[in-house]
Amino acid sequence: MKKITIVSPCYNEEDNVEACHETVRAIFERELPGYEREHIFIDNCSSDRTVEILKGIAAQDPSVKIVVNARNFGVFRSTFNGLRHATGDATLVMLPVDLQDPPELLPEFVKLWEQGYEIVAGARSTREETFALRTSRKIFYRLVNALSDFELSPDVGEFQLIDRKVLEAVLKHNDHYPYIRGIIASVGFKRIIIPYTWRARKRGVSKHNLFMLVDQALNAIFAFTKAPMRACTFVGTGIAAASILFALFSVVAYLFGIGVGPRGTTTIIVALFFLSGIQLLFIGMLGEYITSIHNQVRGGPMVIERELVNIGDEGNVEAPPQRIARAKARA
């Protein structure tokens, strides 16, 4: 019997975790009876009753596994670490417990996976969100696609069913801040995209604020393209060339007596602040790369796990591919 793994990150979601579990369980019993279910919840050190509720669910349902982080490591690090515990033949990369991504699509995803597609990606063709946020997303994805070496579908997130071989390729990435949808897009494999409506949250409060969205966007840009630094080089060269041409023009104008007279300070002030702004912008871009490099080479674990529930071999430090192969052999 083939196994399907579902990974669900959560943080202070006591109002949603039980509904998420029941929805997924009902879908498997009703539409996927021939498949084994593995539902991994990754708790990002919740301060409410989320972990208590999850433990109660896991006590009754051995298919539910829980990873409790020592602190909040962010949704991408937490989810990527959760993927390391996945042992299924196919894995739904991220199903947030608020169910804004519809789990009802899972049977269709599995059917397409069985037909030979190694990545079945859900695309949020319709979003129940504000016009400003929807517009910002479109601008971001156009920018990333213009700068990167591969195409990142604008409406595709982490709501994707991926084959075991894709999971192993994804887990080979040693990234301190993994942009998961970008990693999946970069590894290749046969893919199909299924559109769906991204629903508004019914219970609880979203943990994604504007700062987090901007942070994720900058991480995607600086992690998957060198274009920002190349743009700095081109713009700097252009400004330098324009300055030389302006200097030559000024000398010629002086020799021919053109425009001789007191000079105003406006041009100097504008040029000074403009060039200073350009320098600060480029230094900031350079700083983003240096910070990313520093975090990467400093090493250390991506996530520190405080507790594992229904997951064997606690404290296992094997590499992810080895862990997956050993789990498959055990099954």
CSV table of C-alpha atoms in Angstrom, one decimal:
chain,number,residue,atom,x,y,z
A,1,MET,CA,0.0,0.0,0.0
A,2,LYS,CA,1.4,3.4,-1.0
A,3,LYS,CA,1.8,6.1,1.6
A,4,ILE,CA,0.9,9.7,1.2
A,5,THR,CA,2.5,12.2,3.6
A,6,ILE,CA,0.8,15.6,4.4
A,7,VAL,CA,2.9,18.2,6.2
A,8,SER,CA,1.1,20.9,8.1
A,9,PRO,CA,2.9,23.7,9.9
A,10,CYS,CA,1.1,25.5,12.7
A,11,TYR,CA,1.7,28.2,15.2
A,12,ASN,CA,-1.0,29.2,17.8
A,13,GLU,CA,-3.7,27.3,15.8
A,14,GLU,CA,-5.7,25.7,18.6
A,15,ASP,CA,-8.9,26.6,16.7
A,16,ASN,CA,-7.8,24.9,13.5
A,17,VAL,CA,-5.7,21.8,14.1
A,18,GLU,CA,-8.5,19.5,15.0
A,19,ALA,CA,-10.6,20.5,12.0
A,20,CYS,CA,-7.6,20.1,9.7
A,21,HIS,CA,-6.9,16.6,11.0
A,22,GLU,CA,-10.6,15.5,10.7
A,23,THR,CA,-10.9,16.9,7.2
A,24,VAL,CA,-7.8,15.1,5.9
A,25,ARG,CA,-8.8,11.8,7.7
A,26,ALA,CA,-12.3,12.0,6.2
A,27,ILE,CA,-10.8,12.5,2.7
A,28,PHE,CA,-8.6,9.5,3.0
A,29,GLU,CA,-11.4,7.3,4.3
A,30,ARG,CA,-13.9,8.5,1.6
A,31,GLU,CA,-11.8,9.0,-1.5
A,32,LEU,CA,-8.3,7.5,-0.9
A,33,PRO,CA,-9.1,4.2,0.9
A,34,GLY,CA,-6.3,2.4,-0.9
A,35,TYR,CA,-3.5,4.7,0.5
A,36,GLU,CA,-1.8,4.9,3.8
A,37,ARG,CA,-2.0,8.3,5.5
A,38,GLU,CA,0.9,10.1,7.3
A,39,HIS,CA,0.0,13.5,8.6
A,40,ILE,CA,2.9,15.4,10.1
A,41,PHE,CA,2.2,18.5,12.2
A,42,ILE,CA,5.1,20.9,12.8
A,43,ASP,CA,4.4,23.2,15.7
A,44,ASN,CA,6.5,26.4,15.8
A,45,CYS,CA,6.6,26.6,19.6
A,46,SER,CA,2.9,27.6,20.1
A,47,SER,CA,2.0,29.5,23.3
A,48,ASP,CA,-1.7,28.3,23.3
A,49,ARG,CA,-3.2,24.8,23.5
A,50,THR,CA,-2.1,23.7,20.0
A,51,VAL,CA,0.4,21.1,21.1
A,52,GLU,CA,-1.9,19.8,23.8
A,53,ILE,CA,-4.7,19.3,21.2
A,54,LEU,CA,-2.3,17.7,18.8
A,55,LYS,CA,-1.0,15.2,21.4
A,56,GLY,CA,-4.6,14.2,22.1
A,57,ILE,CA,-5.2,13.6,18.4
A,58,ALA,CA,-1.9,11.6,18.0
A,59,ALA,CA,-2.8,9.4,21.0
A,60,GLN,CA,-5.9,8.3,19.1
A,61,ASP,CA,-4.5,8.3,15.6
A,62,PRO,CA,-1.0,6.8,15.1
A,63,SER,CA,-0.9,8.2,11.5
A,64,VAL,CA,-0.5,11.6,13.1
A,65,LYS,CA,3.1,12.7,13.9
A,66,ILE,CA,4.1,15.8,15.7
A,67,VAL,CA,7.3,17.8,15.6
A,68,VAL,CA,7.5,20.5,18.3
A,69,ASN,CA,10.2,23.1,17.7
A,70,ALA,CA,12.2,24.7,20.6
A,71,ARG,CA,11.3,28.1,19.3
A,72,ASN,CA,9.6,29.8,16.4
A,73,PHE,CA,11.9,29.2,13.4
A,74,GLY,CA,9.6,30.6,10.8
A,75,VAL,CA,7.2,28.7,8.4
A,76,PHE,CA,9.8,27.8,5.7
A,77,ARG,CA,12.5,26.5,8.0
A,78,SER,CA,9.9,24.6,10.0
A,79,THR,CA,8.2,23.1,7.0
A,80,PHE,CA,11.5,22.1,5.4
A,81,ASN,CA,12.5,20.4,8.5
A,82,GLY,CA,9.1,18.6,8.6
A,83,LEU,CA,9.8,17.3,5.1
A,84,ARG,CA,12.8,15.5,6.5
A,85,HIS,CA,10.5,13.3,8.6
A,86,ALA,CA,8.2,12.4,5.6
A,87,THR,CA,8.4,8.7,4.6
A,88,GLY,CA,5.6,8.6,2.1
A,89,ASP,CA,5.8,7.6,-1.6
A,90,ALA,CA,4.4,11.1,-2.3
A,91,THR,CA,4.3,14.2,0.0
A,92,LEU,CA,2.0,17.1,0.1
A,93,VAL,CA,4.6,19.8,0.9
A,94,MET,CA,2.5,22.2,2.9
A,95,LEU,CA,-1.2,22.1,4.0
A,96,PRO,CA,-1.6,25.0,6.4
A,97,VAL,CA,-4.0,24.0,9.2
A,98,ASP,CA,-6.3,27.1,8.4
A,99,LEU,CA,-7.3,25.1,5.2
A,100,GLN,CA,-7.0,28.2,3.0
A,101,ASP,CA,-5.5,25.7,0.5
A,102,PRO,CA,-8.3,23.2,-0.1
A,103,PRO,CA,-7.4,19.6,1.0
A,104,GLU,CA,-10.3,18.4,-1.2
A,105,LEU,CA,-7.9,18.6,-4.2
A,106,LEU,CA,-5.7,15.9,-2.7
A,107,PRO,CA,-7.5,13.0,-4.5
A,108,GLU,CA,-7.1,14.7,-7.8
A,109,PHE,CA,-3.4,15.4,-7.0
A,110,VAL,CA,-2.9,11.7,-6.2
A,111,LYS,CA,-4.6,10.6,-9.4
A,112,LEU,CA,-2.4,12.8,-11.5
A,113,TRP,CA,0.7,11.6,-9.6
A,114,GLU,CA,-0.3,8.0,-10.4
A,115,GLN,CA,-0.5,9.0,-14.1
A,116,GLY,CA,3.2,9.9,-14.0
A,117,TYR,CA,3.4,13.5,-13.0
A,118,GLU,CA,6.2,13.9,-10.4
A,119,ILE,CA,5.0,17.3,-9.2
A,120,VAL,CA,1.4,18.2,-9.0
A,121,ALA,CA,1.2,21.9,-8.1
A,122,GLY,CA,-1.8,23.9,-7.0
A,123,ALA,CA,-2.1,27.4,-8.4
A,124,ARG,CA,-4.1,30.0,-6.6
A,125,SER,CA,-5.9,31.3,-9.7
A,126,THR,CA,-8.4,33.2,-7.5
A,127,ARG,CA,-7.5,34.7,-4.1
A,128,GLU,CA,-9.9,35.9,-1.5
A,129,GLU,CA,-7.7,38.8,-0.5
A,130,THR,CA,-7.3,42.5,-0.9
A,131,PHE,CA,-6.5,44.1,-4.3
A,132,ALA,CA,-3.4,45.7,-2.9
A,133,LEU,CA,-1.9,42.4,-1.7
A,134,ARG,CA,-2.9,40.6,-4.9
A,135,THR,CA,-1.2,43.4,-7.0
A,136,SER,CA,2.0,43.3,-4.9
A,137,ARG,CA,2.2,39.5,-5.4
A,138,LYS,CA,2.0,39.9,-9.2
A,139,ILE,CA,4.7,42.5,-9.2
A,140,PHE,CA,7.0,40.3,-7.0
A,141,TYR,CA,6.7,37.3,-9.2
A,142,ARG,CA,7.3,39.2,-12.4
A,143,LEU,CA,10.4,40.6,-10.8
A,144,VAL,CA,11.7,37.2,-9.7
A,145,ASN,CA,11.0,35.6,-13.1
A,146,ALA,CA,12.8,38.5,-14.8
A,147,LEU,CA,15.8,38.0,-12.7
A,148,SER,CA,16.1,34.3,-12.1
A,149,ASP,CA,17.3,31.5,-14.4
A,150,PHE,CA,14.1,29.5,-14.1
A,151,GLU,CA,10.4,30.2,-14.2
A,152,LEU,CA,8.5,30.5,-10.9
A,153,SER,CA,4.8,30.3,-11.6
A,154,PRO,CA,3.1,33.4,-10.1
A,155,ASP,CA,0.2,31.5,-8.3
A,156,VAL,CA,2.0,28.4,-7.2
A,157,GLY,CA,2.9,28.1,-3.5
A,158,GLU,CA,3.9,25.2,-1.4
A,159,PHE,CA,0.6,23.4,-1.9
A,160,GLN,CA,2.2,20.8,-4.1
A,161,LEU,CA,2.2,17.0,-4.1
A,162,ILE,CA,5.7,15.8,-5.0
A,163,ASP,CA,7.1,12.3,-5.7
A,164,ARG,CA,9.7,10.7,-3.4
A,165,LYS,CA,12.5,11.4,-5.9
A,166,VAL,CA,11.6,15.1,-6.0
A,167,LEU,CA,11.6,15.2,-2.2
A,168,GLU,CA,15.0,13.6,-2.1
A,169,ALA,CA,16.3,16.2,-4.6
A,170,VAL,CA,14.7,19.1,-2.6
A,171,LEU,CA,16.2,17.8,0.7
A,172,LYS,CA,19.7,17.8,-0.8
A,173,HIS,CA,19.6,21.6,-0.7
A,174,ASN,CA,21.6,22.8,2.4
A,175,ASP,CA,19.9,26.2,2.7
A,176,HIS,CA,19.7,28.1,6.0
A,177,TYR,CA,16.5,29.9,4.8
A,178,PRO,CA,14.9,27.6,2.2
A,179,TYR,CA,12.5,29.2,-0.2
A,180,ILE,CA,10.7,25.9,-0.8
A,181,ARG,CA,8.6,26.7,-3.8
A,182,GLY,CA,11.7,28.1,-5.5
A,183,ILE,CA,13.7,25.0,-4.7
A,184,ILE,CA,11.0,22.7,-6.1
A,185,ALA,CA,10.8,24.8,-9.3
A,186,SER,CA,14.6,24.7,-9.7
A,187,VAL,CA,15.0,20.9,-9.4
A,188,GLY,CA,12.9,20.3,-12.6
A,189,PHE,CA,10.9,17.0,-13.1
A,190,LYS,CA,7.6,16.5,-14.8
A,191,ARG,CA,5.0,18.9,-13.5
A,192,ILE,CA,1.3,19.8,-13.9
A,193,ILE,CA,-0.4,22.8,-12.4
A,194,ILE,CA,-4.0,22.7,-11.1
A,195,PRO,CA,-5.8,26.0,-10.5
A,196,TYR,CA,-7.9,26.5,-7.4
A,197,THR,CA,-9.5,29.2,-5.2
A,198,TRP,CA,-7.4,30.3,-2.2
A,199,ARG,CA,-10.0,30.7,0.5
A,200,ALA,CA,-10.2,33.3,3.2
A,201,ARG,CA,-9.3,32.2,6.7
A,202,LYS,CA,-12.4,31.2,8.7
A,203,ARG,CA,-10.9,30.8,12.2
A,204,GLY,CA,-8.0,32.4,14.0
A,205,VAL,CA,-5.7,35.2,12.9
A,206,SER,CA,-3.0,35.0,10.2
A,207,LYS,CA,0.5,35.0,11.5
A,208,HIS,CA,1.9,36.5,8.2
A,209,ASN,CA,2.3,40.3,8.6
A,210,LEU,CA,3.7,42.7,6.0
A,211,PHE,CA,7.2,42.5,7.4
A,212,MET,CA,7.3,38.7,7.0
A,213,LEU,CA,6.0,38.9,3.4
A,214,VAL,CA,8.7,41.4,2.5
A,215,ASP,CA,11.3,39.2,4.2
A,216,GLN,CA,10.2,36.2,2.2
A,217,ALA,CA,10.2,38.2,-1.0
A,218,LEU,CA,13.7,39.5,-0.5
A,219,ASN,CA,14.9,36.0,0.4
A,220,ALA,CA,13.5,34.6,-2.9
A,221,ILE,CA,15.2,37.4,-4.9
A,222,PHE,CA,18.6,37.1,-3.3
A,223,ALA,CA,18.6,33.3,-3.0
A,224,PHE,CA,17.8,32.5,-6.6
A,225,THR,CA,19.4,35.2,-8.7
A,226,LYS,CA,22.6,37.2,-8.9
A,227,ALA,CA,20.8,39.9,-11.0
A,228,PRO,CA,20.7,42.6,-8.2
A,229,MET,CA,24.5,42.7,-7.9
A,230,ARG,CA,24.8,42.6,-11.7
A,231,ALA,CA,22.4,45.5,-11.9
A,232,CYS,CA,24.6,47.4,-9.4
A,233,THR,CA,27.6,46.9,-11.7
A,234,PHE,CA,25.7,48.1,-14.8
A,235,VAL,CA,24.1,51.1,-13.1
A,236,GLY,CA,27.5,52.1,-11.5
A,237,THR,CA,29.2,51.8,-14.9
A,238,GLY,CA,26.5,53.9,-16.5
A,239,ILE,CA,26.7,56.6,-13.8
A,240,ALA,CA,30.5,56.7,-14.1
A,241,ALA,CA,30.3,57.0,-17.9
A,242,ALA,CA,27.7,59.8,-17.6
A,243,SER,CA,29.9,61.7,-15.1
A,244,ILE,CA,32.9,61.5,-17.5
A,245,LEU,CA,30.8,62.7,-20.4
A,246,PHE,CA,29.5,65.6,-18.3
A,247,ALA,CA,33.0,66.5,-17.2
A,248,LEU,CA,34.2,66.6,-20.8
A,249,PHE,CA,31.1,68.7,-21.8
A,250,SER,CA,31.9,71.1,-18.9
A,251,VAL,CA,35.5,71.6,-20.1
A,252,VAL,CA,34.4,72.2,-23.7
A,253,ALA,CA,31.7,74.6,-22.6
A,254,TYR,CA,34.3,76.5,-20.5
A,255,LEU,CA,36.8,76.8,-23.3
A,256,PHE,CA,34.1,78.2,-25.6
A,257,GLY,CA,32.7,80.5,-23.0
A,258,ILE,CA,29.4,78.7,-22.9
A,259,GLY,CA,27.5,79.1,-19.6
A,260,VAL,CA,30.3,80.9,-17.8
A,261,GLY,CA,29.0,82.5,-14.7
A,262,PRO,CA,28.1,81.8,-11.1
A,263,ARG,CA,26.9,78.2,-10.6
A,264,GLY,CA,23.9,77.4,-8.4
A,265,THR,CA,24.1,74.8,-5.7
A,266,THR,CA,20.9,73.0,-6.7
A,267,THR,CA,22.6,70.7,-9.2
A,268,ILE,CA,25.3,69.8,-6.7
A,269,ILE,CA,22.9,69.1,-3.9
A,270,VAL,CA,20.7,66.9,-6.1
A,271,ALA,CA,23.6,65.0,-7.6
A,272,LEU,CA,25.1,64.5,-4.2
A,273,PHE,CA,22.0,63.1,-2.7
A,274,PHE,CA,21.2,61.0,-5.8
A,275,LEU,CA,24.6,59.4,-5.8
A,276,SER,CA,24.5,58.9,-2.1
A,277,GLY,CA,21.2,57.1,-2.4
A,278,ILE,CA,22.5,54.9,-5.2
A,279,GLN,CA,25.5,54.0,-3.1
A,280,LEU,CA,23.4,53.1,0.0
A,281,LEU,CA,21.1,51.0,-2.2
A,282,PHE,CA,24.0,49.1,-3.6
A,283,ILE,CA,25.6,48.7,-0.2
A,284,GLY,CA,22.3,47.4,1.1
A,285,MET,CA,22.1,44.8,-1.7
A,286,LEU,CA,25.7,43.7,-1.0
A,287,GLY,CA,24.8,43.5,2.7
A,288,GLU,CA,21.9,41.1,1.9
A,289,TYR,CA,24.2,38.8,0.1
A,290,ILE,CA,26.9,39.0,2.8
A,291,THR,CA,24.3,38.3,5.5
A,292,SER,CA,23.0,35.3,3.6
A,293,ILE,CA,26.5,34.0,3.1
A,294,HIS,CA,27.4,34.6,6.8
A,295,ASN,CA,24.3,32.7,8.0
A,296,GLN,CA,25.1,29.8,5.6
A,297,VAL,CA,28.7,29.3,6.4
A,298,ARG,CA,28.1,29.8,10.2
A,299,GLY,CA,26.4,26.4,10.1
A,300,GLY,CA,24.3,25.0,12.9
A,301,PRO,CA,20.9,23.3,12.7
A,302,MET,CA,18.1,24.8,10.6
A,303,VAL,CA,15.6,23.9,13.3
A,304,ILE,CA,16.0,22.6,16.9
A,305,GLU,CA,13.4,20.1,17.8
A,306,ARG,CA,12.1,20.0,21.4
A,307,GLU,CA,9.9,17.0,21.1
A,308,LEU,CA,8.8,14.3,18.6
A,309,VAL,CA,5.5,12.4,18.9
A,310,ASN,CA,4.8,9.1,17.0
A,311,ILE,CA,8.1,9.5,15.2
A,312,GLY,CA,10.6,6.7,15.8
A,313,ASP,CA,14.3,7.1,16.4
A,314,GLU,CA,14.2,10.3,18.3
A,315,GLY,CA,17.4,12.1,18.1
A,316,ASN,CA,18.2,10.6,14.7
A,317,VAL,CA,20.9,12.6,13.0
A,318,GLU,CA,21.1,10.8,9.7
A,319,ALA,CA,21.0,12.7,6.5
A,320,PRO,CA,17.5,13.1,5.1
A,321,PRO,CA,18.0,10.8,2.1
A,322,GLN,CA,19.4,8.1,4.3
A,323,ARG,CA,16.5,8.5,6.7
A,324,ILE,CA,14.0,8.2,3.9
A,325,ALA,CA,15.7,5.1,2.4
A,326,ARG,CA,15.8,3.4,5.8
A,327,ALA,CA,12.2,4.2,6.5
A,328,LYS,CA,11.2,2.8,3.1
A,329,ALA,CA,13.1,-0.4,3.8
A,330,ARG,CA,11.5,-0.7,7.2
A,331,ALA,CA,8.0,-0.4,5.5
